[in-house]
GROMACS .gro file of C-alpha atoms in nm:
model
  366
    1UNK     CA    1   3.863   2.560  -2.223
    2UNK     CA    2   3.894   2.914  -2.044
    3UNK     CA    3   4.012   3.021  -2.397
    4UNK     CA    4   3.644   2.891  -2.541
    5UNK     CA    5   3.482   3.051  -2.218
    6UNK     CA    6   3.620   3.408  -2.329
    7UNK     CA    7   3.481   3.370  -2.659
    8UNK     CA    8   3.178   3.250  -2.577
    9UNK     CA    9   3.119   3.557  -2.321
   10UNK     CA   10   3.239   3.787  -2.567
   11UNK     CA   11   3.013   3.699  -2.814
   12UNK     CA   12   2.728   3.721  -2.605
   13UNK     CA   13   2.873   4.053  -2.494
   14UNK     CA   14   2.875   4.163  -2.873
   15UNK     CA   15   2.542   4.055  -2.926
   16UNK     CA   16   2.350   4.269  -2.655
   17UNK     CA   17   2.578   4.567  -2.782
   18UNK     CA   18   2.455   4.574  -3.118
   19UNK     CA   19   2.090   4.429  -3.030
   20UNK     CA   20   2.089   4.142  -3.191
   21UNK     CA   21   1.971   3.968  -2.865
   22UNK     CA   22   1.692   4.200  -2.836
   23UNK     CA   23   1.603   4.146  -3.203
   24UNK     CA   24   1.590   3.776  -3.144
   25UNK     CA   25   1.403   3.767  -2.883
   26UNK     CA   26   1.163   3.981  -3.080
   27UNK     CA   27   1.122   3.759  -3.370
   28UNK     CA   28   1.094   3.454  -3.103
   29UNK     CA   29   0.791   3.632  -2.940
   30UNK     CA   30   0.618   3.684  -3.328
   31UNK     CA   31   0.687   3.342  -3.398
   32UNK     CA   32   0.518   3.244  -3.105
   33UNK     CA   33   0.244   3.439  -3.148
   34UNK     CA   34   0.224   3.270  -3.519
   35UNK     CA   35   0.221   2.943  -3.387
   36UNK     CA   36  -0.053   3.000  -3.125
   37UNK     CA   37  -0.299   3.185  -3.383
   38UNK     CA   38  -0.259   2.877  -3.603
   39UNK     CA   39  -0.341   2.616  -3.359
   40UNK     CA   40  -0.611   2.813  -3.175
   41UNK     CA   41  -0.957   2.677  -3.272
   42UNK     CA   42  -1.145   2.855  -3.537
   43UNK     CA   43  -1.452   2.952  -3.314
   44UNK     CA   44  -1.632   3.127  -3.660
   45UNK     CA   45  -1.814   3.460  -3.724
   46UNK     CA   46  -2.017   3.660  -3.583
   47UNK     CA   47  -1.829   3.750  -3.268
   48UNK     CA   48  -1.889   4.047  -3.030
   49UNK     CA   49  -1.657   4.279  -2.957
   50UNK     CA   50  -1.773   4.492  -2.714
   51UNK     CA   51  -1.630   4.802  -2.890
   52UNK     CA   52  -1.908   5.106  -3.004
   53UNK     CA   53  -1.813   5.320  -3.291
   54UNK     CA   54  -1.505   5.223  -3.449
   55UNK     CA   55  -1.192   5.477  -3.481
   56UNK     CA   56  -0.967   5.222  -3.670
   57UNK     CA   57  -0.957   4.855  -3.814
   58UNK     CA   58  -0.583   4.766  -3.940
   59UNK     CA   59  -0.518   4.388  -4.061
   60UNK     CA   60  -0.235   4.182  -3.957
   61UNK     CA   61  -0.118   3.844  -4.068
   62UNK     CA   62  -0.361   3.605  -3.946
   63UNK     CA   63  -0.565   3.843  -3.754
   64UNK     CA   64  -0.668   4.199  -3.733
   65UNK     CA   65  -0.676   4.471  -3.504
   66UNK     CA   66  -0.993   4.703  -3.382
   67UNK     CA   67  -1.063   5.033  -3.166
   68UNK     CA   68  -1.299   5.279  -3.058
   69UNK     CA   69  -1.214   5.537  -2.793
   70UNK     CA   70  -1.220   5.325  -2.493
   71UNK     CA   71  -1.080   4.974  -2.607
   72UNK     CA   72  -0.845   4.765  -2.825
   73UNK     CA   73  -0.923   4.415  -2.921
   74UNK     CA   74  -0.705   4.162  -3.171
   75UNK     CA   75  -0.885   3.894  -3.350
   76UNK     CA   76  -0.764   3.625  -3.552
   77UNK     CA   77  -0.922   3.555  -3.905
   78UNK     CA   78  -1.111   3.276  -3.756
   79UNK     CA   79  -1.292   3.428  -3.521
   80UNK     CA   80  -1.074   3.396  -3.184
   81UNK     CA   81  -1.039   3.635  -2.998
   82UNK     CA   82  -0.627   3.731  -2.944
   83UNK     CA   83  -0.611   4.002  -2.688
   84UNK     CA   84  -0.821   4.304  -2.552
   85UNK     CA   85  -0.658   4.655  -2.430
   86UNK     CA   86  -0.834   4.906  -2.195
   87UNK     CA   87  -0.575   5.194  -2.289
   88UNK     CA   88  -0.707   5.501  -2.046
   89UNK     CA   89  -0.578   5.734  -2.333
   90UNK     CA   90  -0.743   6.059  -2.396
   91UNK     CA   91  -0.718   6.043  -2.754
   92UNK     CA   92  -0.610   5.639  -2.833
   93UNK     CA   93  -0.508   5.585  -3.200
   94UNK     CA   94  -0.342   5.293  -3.407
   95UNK     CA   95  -0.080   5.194  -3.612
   96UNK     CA   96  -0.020   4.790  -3.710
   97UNK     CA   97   0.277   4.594  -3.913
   98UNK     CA   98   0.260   4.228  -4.014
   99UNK     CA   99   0.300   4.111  -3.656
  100UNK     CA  100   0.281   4.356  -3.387
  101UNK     CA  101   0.110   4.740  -3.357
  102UNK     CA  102   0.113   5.056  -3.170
  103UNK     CA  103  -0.141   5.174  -2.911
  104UNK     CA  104  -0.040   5.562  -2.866
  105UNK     CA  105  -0.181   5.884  -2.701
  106UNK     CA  106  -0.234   6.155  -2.932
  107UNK     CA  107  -0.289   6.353  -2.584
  108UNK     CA  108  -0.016   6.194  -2.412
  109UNK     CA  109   0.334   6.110  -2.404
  110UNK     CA  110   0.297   5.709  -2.350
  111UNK     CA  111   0.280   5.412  -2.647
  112UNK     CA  112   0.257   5.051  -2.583
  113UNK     CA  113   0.396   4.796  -2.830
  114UNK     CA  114   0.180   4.478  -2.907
  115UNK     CA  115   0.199   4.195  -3.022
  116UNK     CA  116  -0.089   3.973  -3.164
  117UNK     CA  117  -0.147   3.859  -2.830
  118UNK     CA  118   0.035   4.039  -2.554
  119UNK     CA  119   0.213   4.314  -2.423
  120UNK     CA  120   0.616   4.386  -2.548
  121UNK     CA  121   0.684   4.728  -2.508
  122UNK     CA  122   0.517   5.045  -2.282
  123UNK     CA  123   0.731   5.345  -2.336
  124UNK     CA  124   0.705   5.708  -2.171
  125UNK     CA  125   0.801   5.955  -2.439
  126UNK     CA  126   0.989   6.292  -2.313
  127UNK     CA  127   0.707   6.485  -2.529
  128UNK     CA  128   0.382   6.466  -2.650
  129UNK     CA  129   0.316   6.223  -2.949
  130UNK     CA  130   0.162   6.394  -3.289
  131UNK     CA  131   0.197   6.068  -3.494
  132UNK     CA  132   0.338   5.681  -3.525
  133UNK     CA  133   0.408   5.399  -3.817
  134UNK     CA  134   0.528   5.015  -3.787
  135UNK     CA  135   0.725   4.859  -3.987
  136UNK     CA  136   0.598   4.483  -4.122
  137UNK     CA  137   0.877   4.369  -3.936
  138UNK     CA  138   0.837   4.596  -3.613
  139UNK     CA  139   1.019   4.922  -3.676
  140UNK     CA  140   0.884   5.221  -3.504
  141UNK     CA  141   0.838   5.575  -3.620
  142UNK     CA  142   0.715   5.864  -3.393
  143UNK     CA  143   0.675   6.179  -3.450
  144UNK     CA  144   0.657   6.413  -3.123
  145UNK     CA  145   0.650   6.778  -3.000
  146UNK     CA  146   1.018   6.912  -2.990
  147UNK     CA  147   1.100   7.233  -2.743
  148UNK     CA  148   1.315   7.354  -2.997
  149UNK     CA  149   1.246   7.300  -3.335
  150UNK     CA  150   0.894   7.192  -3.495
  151UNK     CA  151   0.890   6.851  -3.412
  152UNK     CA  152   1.078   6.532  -3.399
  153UNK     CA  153   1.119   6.238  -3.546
  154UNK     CA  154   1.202   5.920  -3.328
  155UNK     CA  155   1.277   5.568  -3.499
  156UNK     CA  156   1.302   5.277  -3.302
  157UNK     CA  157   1.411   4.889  -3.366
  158UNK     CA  158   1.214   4.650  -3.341
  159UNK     CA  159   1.390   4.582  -2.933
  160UNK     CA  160   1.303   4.907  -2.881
  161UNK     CA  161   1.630   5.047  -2.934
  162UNK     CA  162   1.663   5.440  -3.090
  163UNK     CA  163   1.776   5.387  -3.434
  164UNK     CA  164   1.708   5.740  -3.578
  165UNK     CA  165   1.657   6.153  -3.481
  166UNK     CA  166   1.568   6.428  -3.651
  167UNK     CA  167   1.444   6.765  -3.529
  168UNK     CA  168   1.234   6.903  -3.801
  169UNK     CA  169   1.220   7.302  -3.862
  170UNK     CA  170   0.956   7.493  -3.958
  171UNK     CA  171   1.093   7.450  -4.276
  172UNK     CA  172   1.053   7.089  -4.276
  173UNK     CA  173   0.706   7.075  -4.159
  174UNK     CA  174   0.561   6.826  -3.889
  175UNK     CA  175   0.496   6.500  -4.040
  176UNK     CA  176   0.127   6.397  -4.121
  177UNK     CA  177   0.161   6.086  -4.275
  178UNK     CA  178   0.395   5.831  -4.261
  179UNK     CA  179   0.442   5.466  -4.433
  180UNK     CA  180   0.732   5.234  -4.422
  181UNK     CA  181   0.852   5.049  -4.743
  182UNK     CA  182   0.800   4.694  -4.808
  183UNK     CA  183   1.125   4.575  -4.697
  184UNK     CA  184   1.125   4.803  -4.374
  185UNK     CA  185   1.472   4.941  -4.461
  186UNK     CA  186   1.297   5.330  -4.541
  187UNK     CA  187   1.047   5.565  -4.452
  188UNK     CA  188   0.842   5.783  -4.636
  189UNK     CA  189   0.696   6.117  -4.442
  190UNK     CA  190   0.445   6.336  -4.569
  191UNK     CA  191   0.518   6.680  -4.338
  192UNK     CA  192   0.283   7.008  -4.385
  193UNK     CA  193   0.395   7.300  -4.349
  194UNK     CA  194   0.298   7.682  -4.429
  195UNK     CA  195   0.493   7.920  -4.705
  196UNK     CA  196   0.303   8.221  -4.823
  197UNK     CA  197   0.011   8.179  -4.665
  198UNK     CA  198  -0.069   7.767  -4.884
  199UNK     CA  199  -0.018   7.487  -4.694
  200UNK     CA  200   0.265   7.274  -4.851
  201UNK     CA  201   0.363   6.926  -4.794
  202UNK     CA  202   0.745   6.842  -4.775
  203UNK     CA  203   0.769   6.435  -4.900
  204UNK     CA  204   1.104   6.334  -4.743
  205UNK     CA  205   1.269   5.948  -4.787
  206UNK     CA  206   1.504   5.809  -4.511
  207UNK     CA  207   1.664   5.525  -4.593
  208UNK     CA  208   1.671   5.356  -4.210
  209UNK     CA  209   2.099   5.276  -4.264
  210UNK     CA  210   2.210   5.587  -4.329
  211UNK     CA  211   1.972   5.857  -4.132
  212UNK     CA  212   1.969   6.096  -4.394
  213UNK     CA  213   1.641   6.253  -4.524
  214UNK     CA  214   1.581   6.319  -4.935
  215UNK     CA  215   1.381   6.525  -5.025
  216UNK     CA  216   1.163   6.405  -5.308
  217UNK     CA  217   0.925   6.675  -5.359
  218UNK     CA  218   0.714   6.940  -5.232
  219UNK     CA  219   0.372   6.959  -5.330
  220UNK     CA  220   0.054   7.208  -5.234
  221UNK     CA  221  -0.228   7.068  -5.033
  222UNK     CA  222  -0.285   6.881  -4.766
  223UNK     CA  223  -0.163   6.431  -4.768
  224UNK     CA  224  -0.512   6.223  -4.695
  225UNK     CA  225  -0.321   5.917  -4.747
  226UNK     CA  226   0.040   5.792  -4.816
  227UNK     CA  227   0.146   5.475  -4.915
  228UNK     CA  228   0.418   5.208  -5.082
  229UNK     CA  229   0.229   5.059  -5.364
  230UNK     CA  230   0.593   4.822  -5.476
  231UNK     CA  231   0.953   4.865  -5.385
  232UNK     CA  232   1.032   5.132  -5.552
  233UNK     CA  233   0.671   5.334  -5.548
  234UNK     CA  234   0.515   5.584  -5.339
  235UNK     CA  235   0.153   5.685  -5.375
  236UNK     CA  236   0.003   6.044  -5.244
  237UNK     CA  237  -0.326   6.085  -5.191
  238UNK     CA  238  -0.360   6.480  -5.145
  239UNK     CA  239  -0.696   6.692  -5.094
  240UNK     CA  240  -0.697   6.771  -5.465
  241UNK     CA  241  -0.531   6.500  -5.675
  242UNK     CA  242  -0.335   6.180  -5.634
  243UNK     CA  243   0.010   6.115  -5.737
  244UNK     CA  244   0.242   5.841  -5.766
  245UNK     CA  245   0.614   5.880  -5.710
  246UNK     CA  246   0.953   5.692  -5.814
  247UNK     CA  247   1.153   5.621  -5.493
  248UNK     CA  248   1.415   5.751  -5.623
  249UNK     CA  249   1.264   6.093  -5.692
  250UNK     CA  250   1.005   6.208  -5.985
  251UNK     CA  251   0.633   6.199  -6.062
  252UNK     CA  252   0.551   5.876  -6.225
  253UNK     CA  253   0.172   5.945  -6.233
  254UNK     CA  254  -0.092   6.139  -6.142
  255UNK     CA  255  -0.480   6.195  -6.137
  256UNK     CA  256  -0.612   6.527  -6.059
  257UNK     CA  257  -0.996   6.528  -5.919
  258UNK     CA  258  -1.009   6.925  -5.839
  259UNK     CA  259  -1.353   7.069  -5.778
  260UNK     CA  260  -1.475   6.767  -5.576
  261UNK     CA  261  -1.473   6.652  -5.244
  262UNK     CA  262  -1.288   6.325  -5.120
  263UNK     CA  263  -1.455   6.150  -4.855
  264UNK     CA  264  -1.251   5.804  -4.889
  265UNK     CA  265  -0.964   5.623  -5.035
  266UNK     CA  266  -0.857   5.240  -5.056
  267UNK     CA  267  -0.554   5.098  -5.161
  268UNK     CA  268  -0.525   4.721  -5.235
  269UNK     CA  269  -0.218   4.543  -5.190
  270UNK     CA  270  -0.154   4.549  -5.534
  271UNK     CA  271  -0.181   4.892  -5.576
  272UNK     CA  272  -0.492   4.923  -5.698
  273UNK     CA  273  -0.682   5.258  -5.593
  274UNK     CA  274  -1.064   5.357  -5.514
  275UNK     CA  275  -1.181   5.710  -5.428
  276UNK     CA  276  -1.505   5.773  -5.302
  277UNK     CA  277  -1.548   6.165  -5.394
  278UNK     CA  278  -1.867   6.420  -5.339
  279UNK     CA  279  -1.996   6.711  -5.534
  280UNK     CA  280  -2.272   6.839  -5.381
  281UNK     CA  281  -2.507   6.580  -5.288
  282UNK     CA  282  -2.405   6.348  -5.569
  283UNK     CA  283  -2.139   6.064  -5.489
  284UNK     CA  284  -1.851   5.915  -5.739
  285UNK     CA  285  -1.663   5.632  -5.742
  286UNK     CA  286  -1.247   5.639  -5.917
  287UNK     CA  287  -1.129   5.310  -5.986
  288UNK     CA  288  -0.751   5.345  -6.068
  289UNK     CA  289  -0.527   5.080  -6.180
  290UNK     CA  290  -0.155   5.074  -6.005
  291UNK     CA  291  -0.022   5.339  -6.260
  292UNK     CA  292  -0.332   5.542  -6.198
  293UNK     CA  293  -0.500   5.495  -6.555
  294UNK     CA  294  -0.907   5.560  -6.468
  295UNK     CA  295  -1.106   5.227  -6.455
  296UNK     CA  296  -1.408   5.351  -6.370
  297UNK     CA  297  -1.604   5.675  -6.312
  298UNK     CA  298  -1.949   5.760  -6.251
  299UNK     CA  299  -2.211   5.911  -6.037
  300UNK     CA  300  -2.302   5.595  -5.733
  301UNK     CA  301  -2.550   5.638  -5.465
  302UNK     CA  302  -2.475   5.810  -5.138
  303UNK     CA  303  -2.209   5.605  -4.956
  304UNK     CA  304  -2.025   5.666  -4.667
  305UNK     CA  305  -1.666   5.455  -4.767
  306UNK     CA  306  -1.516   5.266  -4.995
  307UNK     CA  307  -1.344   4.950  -5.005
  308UNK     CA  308  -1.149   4.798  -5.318
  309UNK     CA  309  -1.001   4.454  -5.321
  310UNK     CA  310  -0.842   4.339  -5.637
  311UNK     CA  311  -1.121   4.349  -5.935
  312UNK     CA  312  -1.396   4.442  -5.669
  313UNK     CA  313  -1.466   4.781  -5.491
  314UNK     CA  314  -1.721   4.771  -5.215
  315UNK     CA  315  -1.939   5.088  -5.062
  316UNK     CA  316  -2.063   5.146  -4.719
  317UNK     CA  317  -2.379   5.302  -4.738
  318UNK     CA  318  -2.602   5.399  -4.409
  319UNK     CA  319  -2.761   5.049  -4.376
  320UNK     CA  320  -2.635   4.838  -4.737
  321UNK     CA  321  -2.345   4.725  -4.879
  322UNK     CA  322  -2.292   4.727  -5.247
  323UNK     CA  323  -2.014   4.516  -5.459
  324UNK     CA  324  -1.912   4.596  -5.790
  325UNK     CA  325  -1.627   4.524  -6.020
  326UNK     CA  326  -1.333   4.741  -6.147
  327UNK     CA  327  -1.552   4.881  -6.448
  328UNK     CA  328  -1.825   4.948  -6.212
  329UNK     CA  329  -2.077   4.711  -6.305
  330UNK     CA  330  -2.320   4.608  -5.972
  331UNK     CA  331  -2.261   4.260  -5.887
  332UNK     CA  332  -2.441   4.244  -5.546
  333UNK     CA  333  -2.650   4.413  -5.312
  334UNK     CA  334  -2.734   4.395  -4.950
  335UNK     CA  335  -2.946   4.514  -4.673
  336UNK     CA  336  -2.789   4.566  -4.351
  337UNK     CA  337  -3.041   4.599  -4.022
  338UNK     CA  338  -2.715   4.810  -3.856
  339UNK     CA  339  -2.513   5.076  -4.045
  340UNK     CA  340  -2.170   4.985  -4.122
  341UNK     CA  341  -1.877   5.099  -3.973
  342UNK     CA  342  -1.576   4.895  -4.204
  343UNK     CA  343  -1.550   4.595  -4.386
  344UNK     CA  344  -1.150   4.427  -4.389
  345UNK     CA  345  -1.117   4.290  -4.796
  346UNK     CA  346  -0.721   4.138  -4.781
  347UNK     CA  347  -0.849   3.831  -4.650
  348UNK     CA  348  -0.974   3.508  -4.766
  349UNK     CA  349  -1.307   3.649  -4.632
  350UNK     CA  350  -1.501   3.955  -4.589
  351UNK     CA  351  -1.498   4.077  -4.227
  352UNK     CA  352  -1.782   4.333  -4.203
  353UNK     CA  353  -1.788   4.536  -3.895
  354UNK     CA  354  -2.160   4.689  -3.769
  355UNK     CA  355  -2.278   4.775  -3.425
  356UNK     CA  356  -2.024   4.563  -3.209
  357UNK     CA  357  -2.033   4.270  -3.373
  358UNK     CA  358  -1.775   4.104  -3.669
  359UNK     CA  359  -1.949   3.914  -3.932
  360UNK     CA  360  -1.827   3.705  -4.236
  361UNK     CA  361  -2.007   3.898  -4.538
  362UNK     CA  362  -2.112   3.654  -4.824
  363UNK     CA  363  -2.275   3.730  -5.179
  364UNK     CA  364  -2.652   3.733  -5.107
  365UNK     CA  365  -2.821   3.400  -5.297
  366UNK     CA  366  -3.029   3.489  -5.613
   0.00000   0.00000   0.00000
């Protein structure tokens, strides 16, 4: 019996020292939260949120998470309302997994982890915080000032506990985007940096086990967007062009839209692509399949954003909202009486976000 005793405290001992405890009780907490968005009552759309003009709307499974400068609030995708955050943070912004997001001060050193419904982590960095990413299954990447080099690079598990540092040179540049791969086992990090006077972007993989950075290219211009379109694909979106890499190092696509402007990109969750670009006054929508082979393109009226999910792209114009398919033939429009601010696609329904209020968006009747 004392014999089983020792064993048992042992193992428990074990556990906390590698974190599997604290991983445990993690995934406990996101099962809960899981649970408790499936029972809740679907109250239905529209809802108010109370928030003015939106800095960031990032889904999550079940539910989806919204800011301006002031506020947070989580919704699930029927309508109840999860959690709501008054931050105090100069400059708030957002970062969301499957199950649980970031709340960080670009102006500050502080982040609090969320979950879909409540608080799990508030953590006082030693430095000021440039940048963050979570995982799908709560991995944390944060990118802060550094006294001695450029910047660094924090990773945390999903307990919280330091998994990964790197103090980035001048050389490496400070990271601008990052994205996290399917699996949550790497991370991909756009950083800028400055050589000769052009502003180059360093793409670096870390593969989470190990620690080390690759090096997988480096590229002129400046990343708008960075992404994991599979397993084993990364997709750039730079000022200039967009380009899709192998993991394991190499261009494996790319289409170049020099000599216009981009004012948006969208990126299914297949991997499809939409860019909303500007030449003057004139507006043109990109369709691109997952390998980047054009779809569409054409001249569109004045839009603000674009949306694409699966065959369908949307566009946000000052008061409408237009639908059309890959090709780019119009298959609905409609009036808005408020300008709109986003419209969330990877769901069953259309979420379209205008003034403070969340409404389901349908196909107007003929």
């Amino acid at each position: 019996r004392r014999g089983a005793i020792i064993v048992a405290v042992l193992t428990v001992l074990v556990l906390f020292a590698t974190g599997a405890v604290g991983a445990s009780i993690a995934r406990v907490k996101d099962l809960v939260d899981t649970v408790h968005i499936a029972l809740s009552p679907a109250v239905g759309w529209p809802q108010q949120t109370g928030l003015g003009d939106l800095t960031a709307v990032q889904p999550m499974s079940g539910s989806f998470a919204a800011m301006d400068e002031d506020a947070c609030v989580v919704y699930s995708l029927g309508g109840t309302r999860l959690a709501g955050i008054q931050s105090g943070y100069a400059r708030p912004a957002l970062a969301a997994g499957k199950t649980r997001f970031v709340l960080y001060n670009r102006s500050g050193n502080e982040l609090r982890v969320e979950s879909r419904t409540q608080n799990l982590y508030t953590k006082q960095l030693e430095n000021s915080i440039f940048l963050c990413a979570m995982s799908d299954n709560g991995t944390l990447a944060v990118v802060t000032e550094d006294q001695t080099s450029m910047a660094k690079l924090l990773v945390y598990s999903p307990s919280m506990e330091q998994q990964l540092s790197w103090s980035m040179t001048s050389n490496d540049g400070t990271p601008l985007r990052m994205a996290f791969s399917p699996d949550s086992r790497k991370l991909a990090a756009a950083a800028v940096t400055v050589s000769g006077g052009q502003v180059m972007t360093n793409l670096y993989l870390i593969n989470l086990a190990s620690g080390d950075p690759v090096s997988l290219v480096n590229q002129g211009g400046v990343p708008q967007w960075l992404g994991w379109t599979s397993a084993s694909t990364i997709l750039a979106v730079y000022d200039t062009r967009a380009v899709l890499y192998n993991a394991g190092g190499g261009e494996r696509a790319v289409y170049d839209f020099a000599g216009t402007e981009l004012k948006d990109v969208s990126v299914d969750a297949a991997g499809n692509v939409a860019l909303l670009l500007a030449s003057g006054q004139v507006s043109q929508a990109v369709t691109l399949d997952k390998n980047l082979n054009v779809q569409f393109s054409a001249a569109v009226s004045a839009a603000n954003s674009i949306v694409r999910a699966g065959n369908l792209f949307y566009l946000l114009a000052d008061n409408a909202v237009e639908c059309f398919d890959a090709s780019g033939t119009q298959q609905w429009s409609q009036n808005l009486d408020t300008s709109p601010q986003a419209l969330l696609a990877n769901s069953k329904d259309l979420l379209l976000f205008s003034g403070n209020t969340v409404q389901k968006l349908e196909a107007p009747a003929e």
